[in-house]
mmCIF file of C-alpha atoms in Angstrom:
data_model
loop_
_atom_site.group_PDB
_atom_site.id
_atom_site.type_symbol
_atom_site.label_atom_id
_atom_site.label_comp_id
_atom_site.label_asym_id
_atom_site.label_seq_id
_atom_site.Cartn_x
_atom_site.Cartn_y
_atom_site.Cartn_z
ATOM 1 C CA ALA S 28 111.052 42.719 27.517
ATOM 2 C CA GLN S 29 108.395 40.567 28.906
ATOM 3 C CA SER S 30 109.501 38.427 30.198
ATOM 4 C CA VAL S 31 108.684 35.380 32.704
ATOM 5 C CA THR S 32 111.185 34.103 35.080
ATOM 6 C CA GLN S 33 111.686 31.095 37.281
ATOM 7 C CA PRO S 34 114.724 32.283 39.764
ATOM 8 C CA ASP S 35 115.269 28.231 40.634
ATOM 9 C CA ILE S 36 116.174 25.790 38.041
ATOM 10 C CA HIS S 37 116.218 22.726 40.655
ATOM 11 C CA ILE S 38 115.051 22.390 43.877
ATOM 12 C CA THR S 39 115.288 19.295 46.845
ATOM 13 C CA VAL S 40 113.047 18.784 49.235
ATOM 14 C CA SER S 41 112.558 15.750 51.445
ATOM 15 C CA GLU S 42 108.748 13.754 51.828
ATOM 16 C CA GLY S 43 106.481 15.270 53.484
ATOM 17 C CA ALA S 44 108.207 18.658 53.740
ATOM 18 C CA SER S 45 106.294 21.972 52.389
ATOM 19 C CA LEU S 46 107.718 22.628 48.787
ATOM 20 C CA GLU S 47 107.345 26.575 47.011
ATOM 21 C CA LEU S 48 108.510 27.070 42.968
ATOM 22 C CA ARG S 49 108.536 30.672 42.550
ATOM 23 C CA CYS S 50 107.410 32.119 39.240
ATOM 24 C CA ASN S 51 107.730 36.012 38.568
ATOM 25 C CA TYR S 52 106.583 37.399 34.987
ATOM 26 C CA SER S 53 107.496 40.575 33.607
ATOM 27 C CA TYR S 54 104.556 42.309 31.805
ATOM 28 C CA GLY S 55 102.773 46.211 30.942
ATOM 29 C CA ALA S 56 99.316 44.439 31.927
ATOM 30 C CA THR S 57 98.250 41.408 34.504
ATOM 31 C CA PRO S 58 98.700 38.184 31.665
ATOM 32 C CA TYR S 59 97.170 34.956 32.005
ATOM 33 C CA LEU S 60 98.921 32.656 34.159
ATOM 34 C CA PHE S 61 99.699 29.094 34.554
ATOM 35 C CA TRP S 62 101.677 26.497 35.922
ATOM 36 C CA TYR S 63 102.036 23.062 33.749
ATOM 37 C CA VAL S 64 103.584 19.506 35.588
ATOM 38 C CA GLN S 65 106.362 17.925 33.392
ATOM 39 C CA SER S 66 106.573 14.640 34.845
ATOM 40 C CA PRO S 67 110.374 12.208 33.562
ATOM 41 C CA GLY S 68 109.216 11.326 29.640
ATOM 42 C CA GLN S 69 105.971 12.637 30.545
ATOM 43 C CA GLY S 70 103.790 15.336 28.490
ATOM 44 C CA LEU S 71 102.757 18.589 30.224
ATOM 45 C CA GLN S 72 99.586 18.602 32.360
ATOM 46 C CA LEU S 73 98.369 21.616 33.897
ATOM 47 C CA LEU S 74 98.239 22.714 37.823
ATOM 48 C CA LEU S 75 96.698 25.491 37.687
ATOM 49 C CA LYS S 76 95.168 28.810 36.729
ATOM 50 C CA TYR S 77 94.868 32.392 37.015
ATOM 51 C CA PHE S 78 92.685 34.913 34.631
ATOM 52 C CA SER S 79 90.969 36.894 37.377
ATOM 53 C CA GLY S 80 89.241 37.437 41.325
ATOM 54 C CA ASP S 81 90.298 35.601 43.877
ATOM 55 C CA THR S 82 93.883 35.453 44.093
ATOM 56 C CA LEU S 83 94.451 32.042 46.171
ATOM 57 C CA VAL S 84 94.120 29.566 43.544
ATOM 58 C CA GLN S 85 94.041 25.631 43.670
ATOM 59 C CA GLY S 86 94.480 23.128 41.681
ATOM 60 C CA ILE S 87 95.071 19.725 41.273
ATOM 61 C CA LYS S 88 97.010 17.502 42.855
ATOM 62 C CA GLY S 89 97.461 19.594 45.866
ATOM 63 C CA PHE S 90 99.118 22.242 44.929
ATOM 64 C CA GLU S 91 97.947 25.934 45.018
ATOM 65 C CA ALA S 92 98.801 29.069 43.584
ATOM 66 C CA GLU S 93 99.310 32.775 45.471
ATOM 67 C CA PHE S 94 99.070 35.075 42.849
ATOM 68 C CA LYS S 95 100.530 38.403 43.661
ATOM 69 C CA ARG S 96 100.111 42.182 41.404
ATOM 70 C CA SER S 97 102.412 44.156 43.661
ATOM 71 C CA GLN S 98 105.882 41.984 43.448
ATOM 72 C CA SER S 99 104.348 40.303 39.800
ATOM 73 C CA SER S 100 104.251 36.996 41.367
ATOM 74 C CA PHE S 101 102.721 33.334 40.762
ATOM 75 C CA ASN S 102 104.249 31.470 42.982
ATOM 76 C CA LEU S 103 103.231 27.146 43.490
ATOM 77 C CA ARG S 104 102.573 25.978 47.065
ATOM 78 C CA LYS S 105 101.507 22.564 48.559
ATOM 79 C CA PRO S 106 101.426 21.778 51.504
ATOM 80 C CA SER S 107 103.426 17.744 51.691
ATOM 81 C CA VAL S 108 105.008 16.932 48.953
ATOM 82 C CA HIS S 109 105.349 12.943 47.678
ATOM 83 C CA TRP S 110 107.786 11.162 46.296
ATOM 84 C CA SER S 111 105.553 11.620 42.582
ATOM 85 C CA ASP S 112 105.728 15.590 42.879
ATOM 86 C CA ALA S 113 109.444 14.535 41.400
ATOM 87 C CA ALA S 114 108.642 15.824 38.119
ATOM 88 C CA GLU S 115 110.138 18.993 36.391
ATOM 89 C CA TYR S 116 107.676 22.110 36.569
ATOM 90 C CA PHE S 117 107.015 25.134 34.219
ATOM 91 C CA CYS S 118 105.046 28.353 34.689
ATOM 92 C CA ALA S 119 104.109 30.195 31.838
ATOM 93 C CA VAL S 120 101.830 32.887 30.659
ATOM 94 C CA VAL S 121 99.661 33.767 28.274
ATOM 95 C CA PRO S 122 99.458 38.526 27.738
ATOM 96 C CA LEU S 123 96.393 40.466 27.301
ATOM 97 C CA GLY S 124 95.020 40.885 23.920
ATOM 98 C CA ASP S 125 97.638 37.550 22.592
ATOM 99 C CA TYR S 126 97.286 34.092 21.993
ATOM 100 C CA LYS S 127 101.363 32.737 22.392
ATOM 101 C CA LEU S 128 102.022 31.040 25.211
ATOM 102 C CA SER S 129 105.001 31.825 26.533
ATOM 103 C CA PHE S 130 106.758 29.030 29.361
ATOM 104 C CA GLY S 131 109.807 29.651 32.382
ATOM 105 C CA ALA S 132 112.473 27.693 31.956
ATOM 106 C CA GLY S 133 111.396 25.280 33.814
ATOM 107 C CA THR S 134 112.191 24.147 37.872
ATOM 108 C CA THR S 135 113.514 20.780 38.934
ATOM 109 C CA VAL S 136 112.185 19.209 41.839
ATOM 110 C CA THR S 137 113.522 16.976 43.095
ATOM 111 C CA VAL S 138 112.407 14.155 46.376
ATOM 112 C CA ARG S 139 114.121 13.107 48.715
ATOM 113 C CA ALA S 140 113.322 9.824 51.285
ATOM 114 C CA GLU X 24 89.894 9.148 25.161
ATOM 115 C CA ALA X 25 90.500 13.122 24.974
ATOM 116 C CA GLN X 26 93.413 12.894 23.700
ATOM 117 C CA VAL X 27 96.360 14.312 21.495
ATOM 118 C CA THR X 28 98.836 12.235 19.606
ATOM 119 C CA GLN X 29 102.051 12.485 17.815
ATOM 120 C CA ASN X 30 104.476 10.762 15.688
ATOM 121 C CA PRO X 31 106.475 9.475 15.565
ATOM 122 C CA ARG X 32 107.673 9.316 19.196
ATOM 123 C CA TYR X 33 111.434 9.122 18.492
ATOM 124 C CA LEU X 34 113.244 9.776 15.209
ATOM 125 C CA ILE X 35 116.545 9.867 14.073
ATOM 126 C CA THR X 36 117.617 11.234 10.898
ATOM 127 C CA VAL X 37 120.042 12.826 8.489
ATOM 128 C CA THR X 38 121.202 16.541 8.009
ATOM 129 C CA GLY X 39 119.320 17.197 4.882
ATOM 130 C CA LYS X 40 115.808 14.841 4.626
ATOM 131 C CA LYS X 41 112.617 16.067 5.142
ATOM 132 C CA LEU X 42 110.824 15.198 7.715
ATOM 133 C CA THR X 43 106.924 15.346 8.782
ATOM 134 C CA VAL X 44 105.921 15.438 12.718
ATOM 135 C CA THR X 45 101.947 14.508 12.431
ATOM 136 C CA CYS X 46 99.980 15.717 15.629
ATOM 137 C CA SER X 47 96.570 14.490 15.635
ATOM 138 C CA GLN X 48 93.448 15.965 18.124
ATOM 139 C CA ASN X 49 90.070 14.140 18.419
ATOM 140 C CA MET X 50 88.057 16.844 21.122
ATOM 141 C CA ASN X 51 87.523 19.175 18.344
ATOM 142 C CA HIS X 52 89.471 22.032 19.107
ATOM 143 C CA GLU X 53 89.844 24.937 17.181
ATOM 144 C CA TYR X 54 93.747 26.250 18.513
ATOM 145 C CA MET X 55 96.918 23.984 17.802
ATOM 146 C CA SER X 56 100.363 24.615 18.382
ATOM 147 C CA TRP X 57 104.122 23.213 17.900
ATOM 148 C CA TYR X 58 106.775 23.769 21.241
ATOM 149 C CA ARG X 59 110.328 22.503 21.035
ATOM 150 C CA GLN X 60 111.584 22.478 24.639
ATOM 151 C CA ASP X 61 115.284 22.315 25.391
ATOM 152 C CA PRO X 62 117.345 21.932 28.802
ATOM 153 C CA GLY X 63 117.090 25.452 30.288
ATOM 154 C CA LEU X 64 115.309 27.143 27.939
ATOM 155 C CA GLY X 65 111.672 25.982 28.437
ATOM 156 C CA LEU X 66 109.525 25.339 25.918
ATOM 157 C CA ARG X 67 109.153 28.049 22.914
ATOM 158 C CA GLN X 68 106.566 27.789 20.411
ATOM 159 C CA ILE X 69 107.745 27.180 17.066
ATOM 160 C CA TYR X 70 103.922 27.836 14.901
ATOM 161 C CA TYR X 71 100.423 27.925 15.569
ATOM 162 C CA SER X 72 96.934 28.019 14.459
ATOM 163 C CA MET X 73 93.293 30.107 15.051
ATOM 164 C CA ASN X 74 91.844 27.669 13.412
ATOM 165 C CA VAL X 75 91.988 25.657 9.765
ATOM 166 C CA GLU X 76 93.790 27.273 7.533
ATOM 167 C CA VAL X 77 94.186 29.569 10.285
ATOM 168 C CA THR X 78 98.231 29.831 11.216
ATOM 169 C CA ASP X 79 101.006 31.409 12.396
ATOM 170 C CA LYS X 80 104.172 32.359 13.960
ATOM 171 C CA GLY X 81 106.032 31.485 16.922
ATOM 172 C CA ASP X 82 108.987 32.581 19.051
ATOM 173 C CA VAL X 83 110.938 30.342 16.793
ATOM 174 C CA PRO X 84 109.419 29.632 13.309
ATOM 175 C CA GLU X 85 112.364 29.002 11.177
ATOM 176 C CA GLY X 86 113.056 26.260 9.723
ATOM 177 C CA TYR X 87 109.599 24.906 10.331
ATOM 178 C CA LYS X 88 106.440 24.638 8.401
ATOM 179 C CA VAL X 89 103.228 23.848 9.486
ATOM 180 C CA SER X 90 99.469 23.222 7.965
ATOM 181 C CA ARG X 91 95.582 23.136 8.954
ATOM 182 C CA LYS X 92 93.633 21.690 6.316
ATOM 183 C CA GLU X 93 91.632 19.565 9.347
ATOM 184 C CA LYS X 94 91.013 20.897 12.556
ATOM 185 C CA ARG X 95 92.232 17.620 13.745
ATOM 186 C CA ASN X 96 95.012 17.593 12.177
ATOM 187 C CA PHE X 97 98.217 19.757 12.042
ATOM 188 C CA PRO X 98 101.542 18.525 11.716
ATOM 189 C CA LEU X 99 105.059 20.049 11.177
ATOM 190 C CA ILE X 100 107.231 20.367 8.572
ATOM 191 C CA LEU X 101 110.840 20.172 8.720
ATOM 192 C CA GLU X 102 112.121 20.924 4.675
ATOM 193 C CA SER X 103 115.639 20.277 4.900
ATOM 194 C CA PRO X 104 116.520 19.765 8.856
ATOM 195 C CA SER X 105 119.480 20.390 10.529
ATOM 196 C CA PRO X 106 121.370 19.840 13.879
ATOM 197 C CA ASN X 107 120.581 22.768 15.971
ATOM 198 C CA GLN X 108 116.848 21.316 15.172
ATOM 199 C CA THR X 109 117.198 18.124 17.681
ATOM 200 C CA SER X 110 115.371 18.775 20.271
ATOM 201 C CA LEU X 111 111.810 17.753 21.614
ATOM 202 C CA TYR X 112 108.112 18.750 19.988
ATOM 203 C CA PHE X 113 105.350 18.762 21.920
ATOM 204 C CA CYS X 114 101.609 19.295 20.226
ATOM 205 C CA ALA X 115 99.590 21.479 22.392
ATOM 206 C CA SER X 116 95.547 21.502 21.759
ATOM 207 C CA SER X 117 93.176 23.885 23.159
ATOM 208 C CA LEU X 118 89.171 24.677 22.553
ATOM 209 C CA ARG X 119 89.323 27.630 21.451
ATOM 210 C CA ALA X 120 93.164 30.466 21.592
ATOM 211 C CA VAL X 121 92.544 32.096 24.962
ATOM 212 C CA GLY X 122 91.200 31.122 28.133
ATOM 213 C CA TYR X 123 91.132 27.685 27.533
ATOM 214 C CA GLU X 124 93.625 24.124 29.016
ATOM 215 C CA GLN X 125 95.668 23.793 26.806
ATOM 216 C CA TYR X 126 96.625 19.486 25.896
ATOM 217 C CA PHE X 127 99.831 18.879 25.409
ATOM 218 C CA GLY X 128 100.603 15.393 23.308
ATOM 219 C CA PRO X 129 103.399 12.752 25.051
ATOM 220 C CA GLY X 130 105.967 15.045 22.775
ATOM 221 C CA THR X 131 108.847 14.205 19.867
ATOM 222 C CA ARG X 132 112.317 13.312 20.356
ATOM 223 C CA LEU X 133 113.767 14.450 17.170
ATOM 224 C CA THR X 134 117.716 13.859 16.786
ATOM 225 C CA VAL X 135 119.186 15.215 13.570
ATOM 226 C CA THR X 136 123.204 14.286 12.833
#
C-alpha cells in the first residue's frame, strides 16, 4: 500500500545540536515530497519541497533535506537547532499523477536548553 | 496580507446539530482542500476542490460536505456531527493542484459532545 512513514514519534535534542528527522515513502514512482512544520497552536508552514533535480534541497529556517531514491527517503536536517525549532514536523507526498497531499503521522521535536 | 482564514477557530457543539466551518483565501488560488488532524494520524484529507464547482473526495469524506461556489470560499459542512468528528480542522489553498505550495489556515478546533 502507498504510504509515507515517519519512524520517530518524538525526538528530544539539545539547543545547538544537530537534528535529523526521517521520512520514508512507499510509492511506485517518486512522488513530490514536502516537509511542513507546525508550531504549537499554529497552522502548517512549508519548509521545503522536492520535485526533481538536485537531491539536496535547501529550505527556510536553516533546514535542508536529502532525497535518496535507493532508500525511498527524504530526511530533514538542521545543523544547529534553536529553541524556536520546537514543533511538530510533517513529511508529505503527492504521488505522480495525483492531486492529494498525504501526510506522515508527524514527529514532535522538543528542544532542551 | 495573503492568507487563508477559517471561522470559527473554536467550536463546541452537540451531536446532530448542523454546522458550517468557513474557509476563505485572498490569493486567487484555484485549489482548496480540507484536512482533519488527529493525534498519531497526521493530517488526512477530507475533500478538495480543483476549481469553482469542481470538488472531490479525499481520504476521509464520510460525514462531511463541501461546496465551491466562489473561487475564494470553500466551506466545510457537517450535516449531523458525531463525537468521532471531534478534531482539529485545517483549510488549505494553492495556486494549482500540483507543484505549488499549499497555504494553511490557522485551524478550527471542533468538539462534538
